[in-house]
């Protein structure tokens, strides 16, 4: 099938690349002409594991192209995937102006009927409004637009793997024809009818993904409900960590035992600096606003948001207690991205930690495997290092903010010899307190005594 993708950010570019690799003809467009020029030149504007290899493979096969002309992309595709941003407004609700702008572009440029796939994360009832907008902007023409909600469940850092190995594919539709079209789009992935580029020796055996057909409103709710529940689990683990610190417990022992219960599970029960990134914070705010708009009290989600916002403060309290005086101290911050295996610094706890430390007069040195170029644009006065050992040289403390494997595997015996003071404040609970103590470090983490 010929597919157009509008928006070449983290979701759009992964979606376009993977659909092309699965055998479809894909044309991607973006409002950022420089981004399109970079893609046409063979560059990759974001870091996502395996994405560069998939883009190269799809381009070599002649199945992916890029244009800055949205009208050209709209005319190209039988199906149009909308992957534009829906950032939070001041009240927390989703800004859907980009979706509305795309609707105007589609109505103006489309020359025949199209399948319109809502991939961006949007609140319930957006599909209804999108359908109404397409009809209004078309001014009663003969073109028919079938709107589908197809929420993404891609984790940054493993998005390509997640696309090729989904646990479920959700499509919200108004009629069976649209559901059939969506099944045909995903058939190569559902039936394993292509060679997954991640596994050179074949994909691991696993259950097939469930293809779930729902109403459009239900599909939109599923995305927000899923992300909000995961955020709840993270905040719950962090409250347990705070209890453990007060009652001499160990949060890892508690959450491990909890997770062995199949009704609970181990994932997302990890204490630390809390969640960041563009999805969880904005999705929680949007879900709270949506519930409020229809008279539903979502206090439990408000509490989870509040707990998460407090994590940075608690981390900084640990830093201040350990250092006594922050002003004038030279500090190393290990990690800038909101999580490992991505270059995304949006709503990253590390960025806020650095800003607060700089504001209190600390000299901050930092390192990250992929996110430094983006961080340099928003962190003036901070010193960046490609080598983590250079980042910790002559520092009074190392603050761990992102769980990159390079930091997990750091040789702290070597690092300690370079530091002015052997002090580590671990915001991700990466290391064994006993091992760090044996190496002569003052070591602070969350909920482990």
Short mmCIF file of C-alpha atoms in Angstrom, two decimals:
data_model
loop_
_atom_site.label_atom_id
_atom_site.label_comp_id
_atom_site.label_asym_id
_atom_site.label_seq_id
_atom_site.Cartn_x
_atom_site.Cartn_y
_atom_site.Cartn_z
CA UNK A 1 0.00 0.00 0.00
CA UNK A 2 1.08 3.59 -0.56
CA UNK A 3 1.36 5.32 2.80
CA UNK A 4 2.05 8.94 3.70
CA UNK A 5 3.41 9.94 7.10
CA UNK A 6 2.94 13.53 8.25
CA UNK A 7 5.47 14.39 10.94
CA UNK A 8 9.03 13.04 11.16
CA UNK A 9 9.59 13.12 14.89
CA UNK A 10 10.17 10.12 17.16
CA UNK A 11 6.84 8.48 16.31
CA UNK A 12 6.51 9.51 12.67
CA UNK A 13 10.00 8.58 11.53
CA UNK A 14 9.94 5.20 13.26
CA UNK A 15 6.46 4.52 11.86
CA UNK A 16 7.46 5.47 8.32
CA UNK A 17 10.72 3.54 8.40
CA UNK A 18 9.18 0.37 9.81
CA UNK A 19 6.17 0.39 7.47
CA UNK A 20 8.57 0.77 4.53
CA UNK A 21 10.73 -2.07 5.82
CA UNK A 22 7.57 -4.19 6.10
CA UNK A 23 6.98 -3.74 2.37
CA UNK A 24 4.85 -0.62 1.90
CA UNK A 25 5.72 2.41 -0.23
CA UNK A 26 6.11 5.32 2.18
CA UNK A 27 6.49 9.06 1.73
CA UNK A 28 7.30 11.15 4.80
CA UNK A 29 6.83 14.88 5.19
CA UNK A 30 7.55 17.39 7.93
CA UNK A 31 7.10 21.12 8.47
CA UNK A 32 10.84 21.31 9.27
CA UNK A 33 12.48 21.60 5.83
CA UNK A 34 15.96 21.19 7.36
CA UNK A 35 14.92 17.84 8.82
CA UNK A 36 13.69 16.65 5.42
CA UNK A 37 16.92 17.82 3.78
CA UNK A 38 18.91 15.87 6.38
CA UNK A 39 16.87 12.73 5.71
CA UNK A 40 17.26 13.09 1.95
CA UNK A 41 21.02 13.41 2.46
CA UNK A 42 21.06 10.12 4.38
CA UNK A 43 21.17 11.63 7.86
CA UNK A 44 19.03 10.67 10.85
CA UNK A 45 17.77 13.63 12.93
CA UNK A 46 17.03 11.59 16.08
CA UNK A 47 18.76 8.76 17.88
CA UNK A 48 16.77 5.56 18.19
CA UNK A 49 18.39 2.14 18.32
CA UNK A 50 18.23 0.32 14.93
CA UNK A 51 16.47 3.26 13.22
CA UNK A 52 19.47 4.20 11.07
CA UNK A 53 19.81 0.63 9.75
CA UNK A 54 16.09 0.37 8.96
CA UNK A 55 16.13 3.70 7.11
CA UNK A 56 19.14 2.62 5.05
CA UNK A 57 17.48 -0.70 4.21
CA UNK A 58 14.17 0.91 3.24
CA UNK A 59 15.87 3.53 1.10
CA UNK A 60 18.02 0.91 -0.62
CA UNK A 61 14.84 -1.01 -1.47
CA UNK A 62 13.30 2.18 -2.88
CA UNK A 63 10.37 2.08 -0.48
CA UNK A 64 10.83 5.34 1.43
CA UNK A 65 11.10 8.97 0.31
CA UNK A 66 10.92 12.39 1.93
CA UNK A 67 9.40 15.68 0.91
CA UNK A 68 8.87 19.08 2.51
CA UNK A 69 5.77 19.51 0.33
CA UNK A 70 2.87 18.24 2.46
CA UNK A 71 0.48 18.39 -0.50
CA UNK A 72 2.72 16.03 -2.47
CA UNK A 73 2.71 13.54 0.40
CA UNK A 74 -1.06 13.82 0.83
CA UNK A 75 -1.65 13.07 -2.86
CA UNK A 76 0.79 10.14 -2.70
CA UNK A 77 -0.76 8.00 0.00
CA UNK A 78 -3.82 5.79 0.06
CA UNK A 79 -3.48 5.99 3.83
CA UNK A 80 -2.19 9.05 5.67
CA UNK A 81 -0.65 8.60 9.12
CA UNK A 82 -0.83 11.77 11.21
CA UNK A 83 2.18 11.86 13.57
CA UNK A 84 2.38 15.52 14.55
CA UNK A 85 2.96 16.88 18.04
CA UNK A 86 0.19 17.47 20.57
CA UNK A 87 2.06 19.42 23.27
CA UNK A 88 0.46 20.41 26.58
CA UNK A 89 -1.11 23.83 26.95
CA UNK A 90 -0.79 25.85 30.15
CA UNK A 91 -3.81 24.11 31.70
CA UNK A 92 -2.41 20.66 30.83
CA UNK A 93 -4.86 19.94 28.01
CA UNK A 94 -3.52 18.84 24.63
CA UNK A 95 -2.85 21.48 21.98
CA UNK A 96 -4.50 20.01 18.88
CA UNK A 97 -3.75 22.91 16.53
CA UNK A 98 -1.27 20.82 14.53
CA UNK A 99 -3.94 18.13 13.98
CA UNK A 100 -6.36 20.81 12.77
CA UNK A 101 -3.72 22.25 10.44
CA UNK A 102 -3.11 18.81 8.92
CA UNK A 103 -6.88 18.38 8.41
CA UNK A 104 -6.92 21.61 6.42
CA UNK A 105 -3.96 20.44 4.33
CA UNK A 106 -5.54 17.07 3.62
CA UNK A 107 -8.88 18.58 2.62
CA UNK A 108 -7.16 21.00 0.27
CA UNK A 109 -4.68 18.63 -1.36
CA UNK A 110 -6.40 15.22 -1.50
CA UNK A 111 -7.67 14.33 -4.95
CA UNK A 112 -9.49 11.15 -3.94
CA UNK A 113 -10.73 9.29 -0.86
CA UNK A 114 -8.18 8.61 1.89
CA UNK A 115 -7.77 6.51 5.01
CA UNK A 116 -6.77 9.01 7.73
CA UNK A 117 -4.86 7.33 10.57
CA UNK A 118 -4.62 9.25 13.80
CA UNK A 119 -1.26 8.11 15.24
CA UNK A 120 -0.54 11.11 17.47
CA UNK A 121 -1.58 10.75 21.10
CA UNK A 122 -4.84 12.65 21.43
CA UNK A 123 -7.71 12.84 23.94
CA UNK A 124 -10.95 10.96 23.36
CA UNK A 125 -13.36 12.54 20.86
CA UNK A 126 -10.49 13.92 18.75
CA UNK A 127 -11.36 11.46 15.98
CA UNK A 128 -14.89 12.78 15.90
CA UNK A 129 -13.66 16.35 15.67
CA UNK A 130 -11.08 15.42 13.02
CA UNK A 131 -13.76 13.78 10.91
CA UNK A 132 -16.00 16.84 11.29
CA UNK A 133 -13.11 19.17 10.39
CA UNK A 134 -12.25 17.18 7.26
CA UNK A 135 -15.85 17.38 6.08
CA UNK A 136 -16.04 21.11 6.82
CA UNK A 137 -12.76 21.97 5.11
CA UNK A 138 -13.72 19.84 2.09
CA UNK A 139 -16.87 21.96 1.70
CA UNK A 140 -19.09 19.02 0.89
CA UNK A 141 -16.92 17.60 -1.89
CA UNK A 142 -17.08 14.03 -3.16
CA UNK A 143 -13.88 12.92 -1.40
CA UNK A 144 -14.46 10.50 1.47
CA UNK A 145 -12.19 10.41 4.48
CA UNK A 146 -12.28 7.40 6.80
CA UNK A 147 -10.77 8.37 10.15
CA UNK A 148 -9.04 5.69 12.23
CA UNK A 149 -7.44 5.92 15.67
CA UNK A 150 -4.28 3.79 15.81
CA UNK A 151 -2.44 4.71 19.03
CA UNK A 152 1.26 3.97 19.26
CA UNK A 153 2.79 2.03 22.14
CA UNK A 154 6.44 2.62 21.25
CA UNK A 155 8.99 3.07 24.01
CA UNK A 156 11.74 5.51 23.16
CA UNK A 157 14.98 3.58 23.06
CA UNK A 158 13.29 0.39 21.85
CA UNK A 159 10.76 1.90 19.43
CA UNK A 160 11.91 -0.03 16.35
CA UNK A 161 11.85 -3.33 18.21
CA UNK A 162 8.43 -2.47 19.63
CA UNK A 163 7.03 -1.67 16.18
CA UNK A 164 8.17 -5.01 14.74
CA UNK A 165 7.22 -6.99 17.87
CA UNK A 166 4.01 -5.42 19.24
CA UNK A 167 1.97 -7.06 21.96
CA UNK A 168 -1.19 -5.47 20.54
CA UNK A 169 -2.26 -3.33 17.62
CA UNK A 170 -5.29 -1.20 18.43
CA UNK A 171 -7.45 0.31 15.70
CA UNK A 172 -10.48 2.43 16.48
CA UNK A 173 -12.88 2.59 13.54
CA UNK A 174 -16.41 3.51 12.55
CA UNK A 175 -16.81 0.78 9.96
CA UNK A 176 -15.43 -2.63 9.02
CA UNK A 177 -13.95 -1.38 5.73
CA UNK A 178 -11.48 0.79 7.62
CA UNK A 179 -10.63 -2.09 9.97
CA UNK A 180 -9.91 -4.35 6.98
CA UNK A 181 -7.64 -1.71 5.46
CA UNK A 182 -5.72 -1.35 8.72
CA UNK A 183 -5.30 -5.11 9.02
CA UNK A 184 -3.81 -5.21 5.53
CA UNK A 185 -1.33 -2.48 6.50
CA UNK A 186 -0.15 -4.44 9.53
CA UNK A 187 -0.44 -7.90 7.99
CA UNK A 188 3.32 -8.24 7.25
CA UNK A 189 4.03 -7.63 10.93
CA UNK A 190 1.12 -9.69 12.25
CA UNK A 191 2.00 -12.65 10.02
CA UNK A 192 5.80 -12.20 10.05
CA UNK A 193 5.90 -11.84 6.26
CA UNK A 194 9.17 -9.92 6.13
CA UNK A 195 12.70 -10.30 7.43
CA UNK A 196 13.07 -8.29 10.61
CA UNK A 197 16.32 -6.29 10.29
CA UNK A 198 16.98 -6.42 14.04
CA UNK A 199 17.53 -10.19 14.11
CA UNK A 200 19.91 -11.37 11.43
CA UNK A 201 19.21 -15.01 12.28
CA UNK A 202 15.45 -14.66 12.41
CA UNK A 203 13.06 -13.24 14.98
CA UNK A 204 12.68 -14.97 18.33
CA UNK A 205 9.62 -17.14 18.78
CA UNK A 206 6.85 -15.17 20.43
CA UNK A 207 3.05 -14.97 20.51
CA UNK A 208 1.44 -13.06 17.66
CA UNK A 209 0.22 -9.59 18.47
CA UNK A 210 -3.47 -9.17 19.11
CA UNK A 211 -5.26 -7.05 16.52
CA UNK A 212 -7.92 -5.23 18.50
CA UNK A 213 -10.75 -3.42 16.76
CA UNK A 214 -12.56 -0.87 18.95
CA UNK A 215 -14.53 2.32 18.60
CA UNK A 216 -12.49 5.46 17.90
CA UNK A 217 -13.19 6.90 21.36
CA UNK A 218 -12.10 3.66 23.06
CA UNK A 219 -8.85 3.53 21.08
CA UNK A 220 -8.02 7.09 22.09
CA UNK A 221 -8.79 6.29 25.73
CA UNK A 222 -6.65 3.12 25.65
CA UNK A 223 -3.49 5.10 24.94
CA UNK A 224 -3.96 7.60 27.77
CA UNK A 225 -5.21 4.93 30.17
CA UNK A 226 -2.16 2.74 29.50
CA UNK A 227 0.45 5.48 29.93
CA UNK A 228 -1.25 6.86 33.02
CA UNK A 229 -1.36 3.45 34.69
CA UNK A 230 2.36 2.91 34.06
CA UNK A 231 3.07 6.34 35.52
CA UNK A 232 1.00 5.37 38.56
CA UNK A 233 3.21 2.30 39.09
CA UNK A 234 6.38 4.39 38.98
CA UNK A 235 5.03 6.92 41.47
CA UNK A 236 3.80 4.10 43.72
CA UNK A 237 7.30 2.57 43.77
CA UNK A 238 8.73 5.97 44.67
CA UNK A 239 6.37 6.38 47.64
CA UNK A 240 7.41 2.89 48.79
CA UNK A 241 11.04 4.02 48.49
CA UNK A 242 10.33 7.01 50.74
CA UNK A 243 8.68 4.68 53.29
CA UNK A 244 11.68 2.35 53.16
CA UNK A 245 14.03 5.23 53.93
CA UNK A 246 11.96 6.14 57.00
CA UNK A 247 11.45 2.56 58.21
CA UNK A 248 14.83 0.98 57.33
CA UNK A 249 13.44 -1.16 54.55
CA UNK A 250 14.89 -1.88 51.12
CA UNK A 251 12.70 -0.79 48.22
CA UNK A 252 14.25 -3.27 45.80
CA UNK A 253 13.42 -6.19 48.06
CA UNK A 254 9.87 -4.90 48.51
CA UNK A 255 9.13 -4.19 44.84
CA UNK A 256 10.76 -7.43 43.71
CA UNK A 257 8.49 -9.44 45.96
CA UNK A 258 5.49 -7.40 44.85
CA UNK A 259 6.34 -7.95 41.20
CA UNK A 260 6.38 -11.73 41.58
CA UNK A 261 2.62 -11.55 41.97
CA UNK A 262 1.37 -11.98 38.36
CA UNK A 263 -1.46 -9.57 39.09
CA UNK A 264 1.14 -6.82 39.64
CA UNK A 265 4.23 -7.65 37.56
CA UNK A 266 7.77 -6.32 37.90
CA UNK A 267 7.84 -3.69 35.16
CA UNK A 268 7.77 0.00 36.12
CA UNK A 269 8.12 -0.75 39.83
CA UNK A 270 11.47 1.02 40.02
CA UNK A 271 12.27 3.83 42.40
CA UNK A 272 14.42 6.78 41.50
CA UNK A 273 14.24 10.21 39.90
CA UNK A 274 10.83 9.50 38.43
CA UNK A 275 9.52 9.56 34.89
CA UNK A 276 10.22 12.19 32.25
CA UNK A 277 10.11 12.38 28.48
CA UNK A 278 7.37 13.81 26.34
CA UNK A 279 4.76 11.07 26.78
CA UNK A 280 4.05 10.35 30.44
CA UNK A 281 4.01 13.93 31.80
CA UNK A 282 1.84 15.37 29.03
CA UNK A 283 -0.43 12.31 28.82
CA UNK A 284 -1.15 12.44 32.55
CA UNK A 285 -1.99 16.15 32.34
CA UNK A 286 -4.19 15.63 29.30
CA UNK A 287 -6.02 12.70 30.91
CA UNK A 288 -6.66 14.71 34.09
CA UNK A 289 -8.00 17.61 32.03
CA UNK A 290 -10.16 15.30 29.93
CA UNK A 291 -11.66 13.70 33.04
CA UNK A 292 -12.29 17.09 34.62
CA UNK A 293 -14.03 18.35 31.48
CA UNK A 294 -16.66 15.61 31.79
CA UNK A 295 -17.00 15.80 35.56
CA UNK A 296 -14.86 12.79 36.52
CA UNK A 297 -12.57 13.22 39.53
CA UNK A 298 -9.12 11.74 38.83
CA UNK A 299 -7.42 12.51 42.14
CA UNK A 300 -5.38 9.31 42.05
CA UNK A 301 -3.67 10.51 38.87
CA UNK A 302 -3.13 13.98 40.29
CA UNK A 303 -1.37 12.36 43.25
CA UNK A 304 0.90 10.36 40.92
CA UNK A 305 1.83 13.56 39.09
CA UNK A 306 2.55 15.29 42.39
CA UNK A 307 4.77 12.43 43.60
CA UNK A 308 6.74 12.54 40.36
CA UNK A 309 7.33 16.28 40.57
CA UNK A 310 8.71 15.82 44.09
CA UNK A 311 11.40 13.35 42.99
CA UNK A 312 13.77 16.03 41.75
CA UNK A 313 13.40 17.91 45.03
CA UNK A 314 14.14 14.75 47.00
CA UNK A 315 17.19 14.04 44.84
CA UNK A 316 18.51 17.56 45.37
CA UNK A 317 17.92 17.21 49.11
CA UNK A 318 20.21 14.17 49.06
CA UNK A 319 22.84 16.14 47.16
CA UNK A 320 22.66 19.05 49.61
CA UNK A 321 22.81 16.82 52.68
CA UNK A 322 25.84 15.05 51.28
CA UNK A 323 27.73 18.18 50.18
CA UNK A 324 26.53 20.57 52.92
CA UNK A 325 27.30 23.53 50.63
CA UNK A 326 26.52 23.35 46.90
CA UNK A 327 27.78 26.78 45.88
CA UNK A 328 31.25 26.62 44.38
CA UNK A 329 31.28 22.83 44.12
CA UNK A 330 32.31 21.08 40.92
CA UNK A 331 29.75 18.39 40.14
CA UNK A 332 29.46 15.70 37.45
CA UNK A 333 25.98 14.85 36.15
CA UNK A 334 25.95 11.50 34.37
CA UNK A 335 23.11 11.47 31.86
CA UNK A 336 21.00 14.09 30.11
CA UNK A 337 18.33 12.12 28.25
CA UNK A 338 15.16 11.32 30.18
CA UNK A 339 15.96 7.62 29.82
CA UNK A 340 18.66 5.41 28.31
CA UNK A 341 18.93 4.65 24.58
CA UNK A 342 17.41 7.91 23.38
CA UNK A 343 18.59 11.47 22.76
CA UNK A 344 15.28 12.93 23.96
CA UNK A 345 15.73 15.56 26.69
CA UNK A 346 12.11 16.77 26.81
CA UNK A 347 10.92 16.86 30.43
CA UNK A 348 14.15 15.13 31.43
CA UNK A 349 14.76 15.14 35.20
CA UNK A 350 18.49 15.54 34.51
CA UNK A 351 17.95 18.87 32.77
CA UNK A 352 15.99 20.27 35.71
CA UNK A 353 18.59 18.96 38.18
CA UNK A 354 21.35 20.74 36.27
CA UNK A 355 19.41 24.00 36.06
CA UNK A 356 18.77 23.94 39.79
CA UNK A 357 22.41 23.18 40.62
CA UNK A 358 23.70 25.93 38.33
CA UNK A 359 21.20 28.30 39.93
CA UNK A 360 22.71 27.52 43.32
CA UNK A 361 26.22 28.30 42.13
CA UNK A 362 27.59 24.86 41.30
CA UNK A 363 29.95 24.27 38.38
CA UNK A 364 28.38 21.43 36.42
CA UNK A 365 30.20 19.02 34.12
CA UNK A 366 28.10 16.48 32.27
CA UNK A 367 28.13 13.65 29.74
CA UNK A 368 25.62 11.56 27.80
CA UNK A 369 26.18 9.11 24.93
CA UNK A 370 23.57 10.70 22.63
CA UNK A 371 21.85 13.76 24.10
CA UNK A 372 24.67 16.30 24.46
CA UNK A 373 24.13 18.19 21.20
CA UNK A 374 20.50 18.90 22.09
CA UNK A 375 21.37 19.76 25.69
CA UNK A 376 24.08 22.24 24.65
CA UNK A 377 21.39 24.44 23.12
CA UNK A 378 19.54 24.88 26.43
CA UNK A 379 22.26 24.60 29.10
CA UNK A 380 24.63 27.56 28.82
CA UNK A 381 27.57 27.56 31.20
CA UNK A 382 27.64 23.78 31.56
CA UNK A 383 30.79 21.87 30.54
CA UNK A 384 30.19 18.83 28.29
CA UNK A 385 32.47 15.79 28.01
CA UNK A 386 32.42 12.85 25.63
CA UNK A 387 34.34 10.74 28.15
CA UNK A 388 32.58 10.07 31.48
CA UNK A 389 35.93 9.75 33.24
CA UNK A 390 36.81 13.28 32.16
CA UNK A 391 33.39 14.43 33.35
CA UNK A 392 34.12 13.22 36.91
CA UNK A 393 37.70 14.48 37.04
CA UNK A 394 38.31 16.73 40.09
CA UNK A 395 34.62 16.77 41.01
CA UNK A 396 33.18 16.83 44.52
CA UNK A 397 30.34 14.45 43.58
CA UNK A 398 28.98 12.41 40.69
CA UNK A 399 25.21 12.52 40.23
CA UNK A 400 23.67 9.68 38.21
CA UNK A 401 20.54 10.81 36.34
CA UNK A 402 20.15 8.41 33.37
CA UNK A 403 20.47 4.62 33.37
CA UNK A 404 22.76 4.28 30.33
CA UNK A 405 24.71 1.01 30.24
CA UNK A 406 27.96 2.98 29.96
CA UNK A 407 27.22 4.39 33.41
CA UNK A 408 26.07 1.05 34.81
CA UNK A 409 29.42 -0.43 33.77
CA UNK A 410 31.59 2.49 34.84
CA UNK A 411 34.85 1.51 36.56
CA UNK A 412 34.32 3.34 39.83
CA UNK A 413 37.70 2.35 41.18
CA UNK A 414 39.24 4.28 38.29
CA UNK A 415 36.70 7.10 38.56
CA UNK A 416 37.25 7.46 42.30
CA UNK A 417 40.95 8.12 41.78
CA UNK A 418 40.07 11.03 39.48
CA UNK A 419 37.53 12.66 41.80
CA UNK A 420 38.26 15.31 44.41
CA UNK A 421 35.79 13.57 46.72
CA UNK A 422 34.48 10.02 46.38
CA UNK A 423 30.79 10.83 46.58
CA UNK A 424 28.01 9.41 44.36
CA UNK A 425 24.33 10.33 44.50
CA UNK A 426 22.56 7.72 42.40
CA UNK A 427 19.18 8.81 41.06
CA UNK A 428 18.60 5.49 39.28
CA UNK A 429 19.76 2.94 41.89
CA UNK A 430 22.29 1.51 39.45
CA UNK A 431 24.91 0.29 41.90
CA UNK A 432 25.24 -1.94 44.91
CA UNK A 433 25.54 0.15 48.10
CA UNK A 434 27.89 -2.45 49.58
CA UNK A 435 30.20 -2.48 46.56
CA UNK A 436 30.35 1.30 46.48
CA UNK A 437 31.12 1.38 50.18
CA UNK A 438 33.85 -1.24 49.71
CA UNK A 439 35.39 1.07 47.10
CA UNK A 440 35.46 3.86 49.67
CA UNK A 441 32.56 5.93 48.31
CA UNK A 442 29.98 7.90 50.17
CA UNK A 443 26.93 6.57 48.35
CA UNK A 444 23.33 7.74 48.36
CA UNK A 445 20.38 6.22 46.44
CA UNK A 446 16.59 5.93 46.78
CA UNK A 447 14.95 3.68 49.34
CA UNK A 448 17.88 1.40 50.10
CA UNK A 449 19.06 2.71 53.44
#
